[in-house]
Amino acid sequence: MADIYLDNGEIIPTMFSDITVVNGDDEILQMAIHSIRTFFGENEYHPEIGNKIYTRRLKVLDSGADTIVSDCTSAILQDDRVRSVDKMSVYYDKENKHNLEVEFTLTTSTGSVISSTVQIQI
């Protein structure tokens, strides 16, 4: 399946103003990032997808970090092309604890291993 390439939610055209398309592992990675960034229920056509982290009141320093890891993992696993999330880590900005960096590694249903980092705010 192919999708329009987005960079931080923005459509990025080619130098000839064509729409860039991603597919394969790149599209799965893009979907994983969007799943982490999407508020649960935000998509009116698919209200069952998204990340529940945005619906909770958490303190990152307490057990909230475990909840963030769990919710981000669950958000990625909503895509049936993802076999497993093998690593999920959350780091917070000491200046502003609402700014988080989520680092993850996943295995696709075809056996590819993909890693990325995404910035979120809670």
mmCIF file of C-alpha atoms in Angstrom:
data_model
loop_
_atom_site.group_PDB
_atom_site.id
_atom_site.type_symbol
_atom_site.label_atom_id
_atom_site.label_comp_id
_atom_site.label_asym_id
_atom_site.label_seq_id
_atom_site.Cartn_x
_atom_site.Cartn_y
_atom_site.Cartn_z
ATOM 1 C CA MET A 1 0.000 0.000 0.000
ATOM 2 C CA ALA A 2 1.304 3.494 -0.807
ATOM 3 C CA ASP A 3 0.660 6.766 0.980
ATOM 4 C CA ILE A 4 1.474 10.442 0.507
ATOM 5 C CA TYR A 5 4.816 11.312 2.114
ATOM 6 C CA LEU A 6 4.392 13.661 5.073
ATOM 7 C CA ASP A 7 7.093 15.393 7.084
ATOM 8 C CA ASN A 8 5.781 16.489 10.475
ATOM 9 C CA GLY A 9 2.258 16.533 9.045
ATOM 10 C CA GLU A 10 3.171 18.549 5.947
ATOM 11 C CA ILE A 11 3.005 17.311 2.348
ATOM 12 C CA ILE A 12 6.487 17.536 0.864
ATOM 13 C CA PRO A 13 6.459 17.967 -2.946
ATOM 14 C CA THR A 14 9.361 17.025 -5.177
ATOM 15 C CA MET A 15 11.467 19.732 -6.807
ATOM 16 C CA PHE A 16 9.038 19.468 -9.751
ATOM 17 C CA SER A 17 6.032 20.046 -7.438
ATOM 18 C CA ASP A 18 4.864 16.441 -7.682
ATOM 19 C CA ILE A 19 3.484 14.656 -4.650
ATOM 20 C CA THR A 20 5.961 12.239 -3.108
ATOM 21 C CA VAL A 21 4.667 8.759 -2.322
ATOM 22 C CA VAL A 22 6.032 6.268 0.209
ATOM 23 C CA ASN A 23 5.438 2.542 0.266
ATOM 24 C CA GLY A 24 6.787 -0.626 1.798
ATOM 25 C CA ASP A 25 8.769 -0.255 5.016
ATOM 26 C CA ASP A 26 8.910 3.548 4.648
ATOM 27 C CA GLU A 27 5.106 3.697 4.631
ATOM 28 C CA ILE A 28 4.875 1.384 7.662
ATOM 29 C CA LEU A 29 7.353 3.620 9.506
ATOM 30 C CA GLN A 30 5.377 6.730 8.569
ATOM 31 C CA MET A 31 2.172 5.074 9.809
ATOM 32 C CA ALA A 32 3.863 4.137 13.104
ATOM 33 C CA ILE A 33 4.929 7.747 13.641
ATOM 34 C CA HIS A 34 1.455 9.023 12.782
ATOM 35 C CA SER A 35 -0.098 6.458 15.131
ATOM 36 C CA ILE A 36 2.024 7.782 17.998
ATOM 37 C CA ARG A 37 1.130 11.401 17.167
ATOM 38 C CA THR A 38 -2.588 10.870 16.526
ATOM 39 C CA PHE A 39 -4.959 11.489 19.422
ATOM 40 C CA PHE A 40 -7.126 8.423 20.084
ATOM 41 C CA GLY A 41 -10.490 8.979 18.370
ATOM 42 C CA GLU A 42 -9.264 12.031 16.434
ATOM 43 C CA ASN A 43 -9.714 10.440 12.997
ATOM 44 C CA GLU A 44 -13.418 10.755 12.303
ATOM 45 C CA TYR A 45 -13.318 7.942 9.739
ATOM 46 C CA HIS A 46 -11.392 5.586 12.034
ATOM 47 C CA PRO A 47 -12.131 6.685 15.626
ATOM 48 C CA GLU A 48 -10.780 3.377 16.971
ATOM 49 C CA ILE A 49 -7.165 4.270 16.111
ATOM 50 C CA GLY A 50 -4.674 6.617 17.723
ATOM 51 C CA ASN A 51 -2.695 7.033 20.914
ATOM 52 C CA LYS A 52 -4.499 7.100 24.251
ATOM 53 C CA ILE A 53 -1.590 8.936 25.893
ATOM 54 C CA TYR A 54 -3.224 12.252 24.983
ATOM 55 C CA THR A 55 -6.361 11.362 26.960
ATOM 56 C CA ARG A 56 -4.539 10.774 30.262
ATOM 57 C CA ARG A 57 -3.137 12.960 33.026
ATOM 58 C CA LEU A 58 0.361 11.735 33.711
ATOM 59 C CA LYS A 59 3.547 12.719 35.443
ATOM 60 C CA VAL A 60 6.477 11.561 33.343
ATOM 61 C CA LEU A 61 8.719 11.071 36.369
ATOM 62 C CA ASP A 62 6.336 8.677 38.098
ATOM 63 C CA SER A 63 4.793 5.538 36.680
ATOM 64 C CA GLY A 64 3.588 7.726 33.818
ATOM 65 C CA ALA A 65 6.647 6.786 31.755
ATOM 66 C CA ASP A 66 5.534 3.136 31.754
ATOM 67 C CA THR A 67 2.057 4.201 30.637
ATOM 68 C CA ILE A 68 3.538 6.306 27.817
ATOM 69 C CA VAL A 69 5.585 3.333 26.607
ATOM 70 C CA SER A 70 2.537 1.062 26.788
ATOM 71 C CA ASP A 71 0.216 3.493 24.981
ATOM 72 C CA CYS A 72 2.743 4.268 22.223
ATOM 73 C CA THR A 73 3.362 0.542 21.734
ATOM 74 C CA SER A 74 -0.383 -0.126 21.511
ATOM 75 C CA ALA A 75 -0.805 2.699 18.998
ATOM 76 C CA ILE A 76 1.819 1.179 16.684
ATOM 77 C CA LEU A 77 0.399 -2.341 17.040
ATOM 78 C CA GLN A 78 -2.961 -1.166 15.664
ATOM 79 C CA ASP A 79 -1.389 -1.633 12.210
ATOM 80 C CA ASP A 80 -1.640 -5.312 11.248
ATOM 81 C CA ARG A 81 1.540 -4.978 9.163
ATOM 82 C CA VAL A 82 3.494 -4.678 12.420
ATOM 83 C CA ARG A 83 4.377 -8.015 14.022
ATOM 84 C CA SER A 84 5.965 -6.602 17.177
ATOM 85 C CA VAL A 85 7.392 -3.535 18.861
ATOM 86 C CA ASP A 86 10.772 -4.754 20.043
ATOM 87 C CA LYS A 87 11.977 -1.595 21.782
ATOM 88 C CA MET A 88 10.190 1.475 23.070
ATOM 89 C CA SER A 89 11.923 4.175 25.117
ATOM 90 C CA VAL A 90 10.744 7.579 26.246
ATOM 91 C CA TYR A 91 13.028 10.477 27.122
ATOM 92 C CA TYR A 92 11.850 13.823 28.406
ATOM 93 C CA ASP A 93 13.287 17.308 28.117
ATOM 94 C CA LYS A 94 14.558 18.356 31.552
ATOM 95 C CA GLU A 95 13.620 21.974 30.740
ATOM 96 C CA ASN A 96 10.059 21.089 29.732
ATOM 97 C CA LYS A 97 8.789 17.680 30.815
ATOM 98 C CA HIS A 98 5.876 17.909 28.356
ATOM 99 C CA ASN A 99 8.320 17.512 25.433
ATOM 100 C CA LEU A 100 9.084 13.848 24.911
ATOM 101 C CA GLU A 101 11.249 11.889 22.522
ATOM 102 C CA VAL A 102 9.902 8.442 21.725
ATOM 103 C CA GLU A 103 12.414 5.969 20.314
ATOM 104 C CA PHE A 104 11.186 2.664 18.948
ATOM 105 C CA THR A 105 12.135 -0.414 16.963
ATOM 106 C CA LEU A 106 9.479 -2.561 15.309
ATOM 107 C CA THR A 107 9.376 -5.729 13.250
ATOM 108 C CA THR A 108 7.029 -5.828 10.275
ATOM 109 C CA SER A 109 4.909 -8.820 9.328
ATOM 110 C CA THR A 110 7.452 -9.546 6.571
ATOM 111 C CA GLY A 111 10.333 -9.606 9.069
ATOM 112 C CA SER A 112 11.897 -6.188 8.372
ATOM 113 C CA VAL A 113 13.266 -4.372 11.419
ATOM 114 C CA ILE A 114 12.659 -0.612 11.454
ATOM 115 C CA SER A 115 13.762 2.005 14.005
ATOM 116 C CA SER A 116 12.910 5.656 14.430
ATOM 117 C CA THR A 117 12.527 8.512 16.876
ATOM 118 C CA VAL A 118 9.575 10.889 17.107
ATOM 119 C CA GLN A 119 9.015 14.032 19.170
ATOM 120 C CA ILE A 120 5.667 14.472 20.939
ATOM 121 C CA GLN A 121 4.147 16.833 23.484
ATOM 122 C CA ILE A 122 1.776 15.717 26.194
#
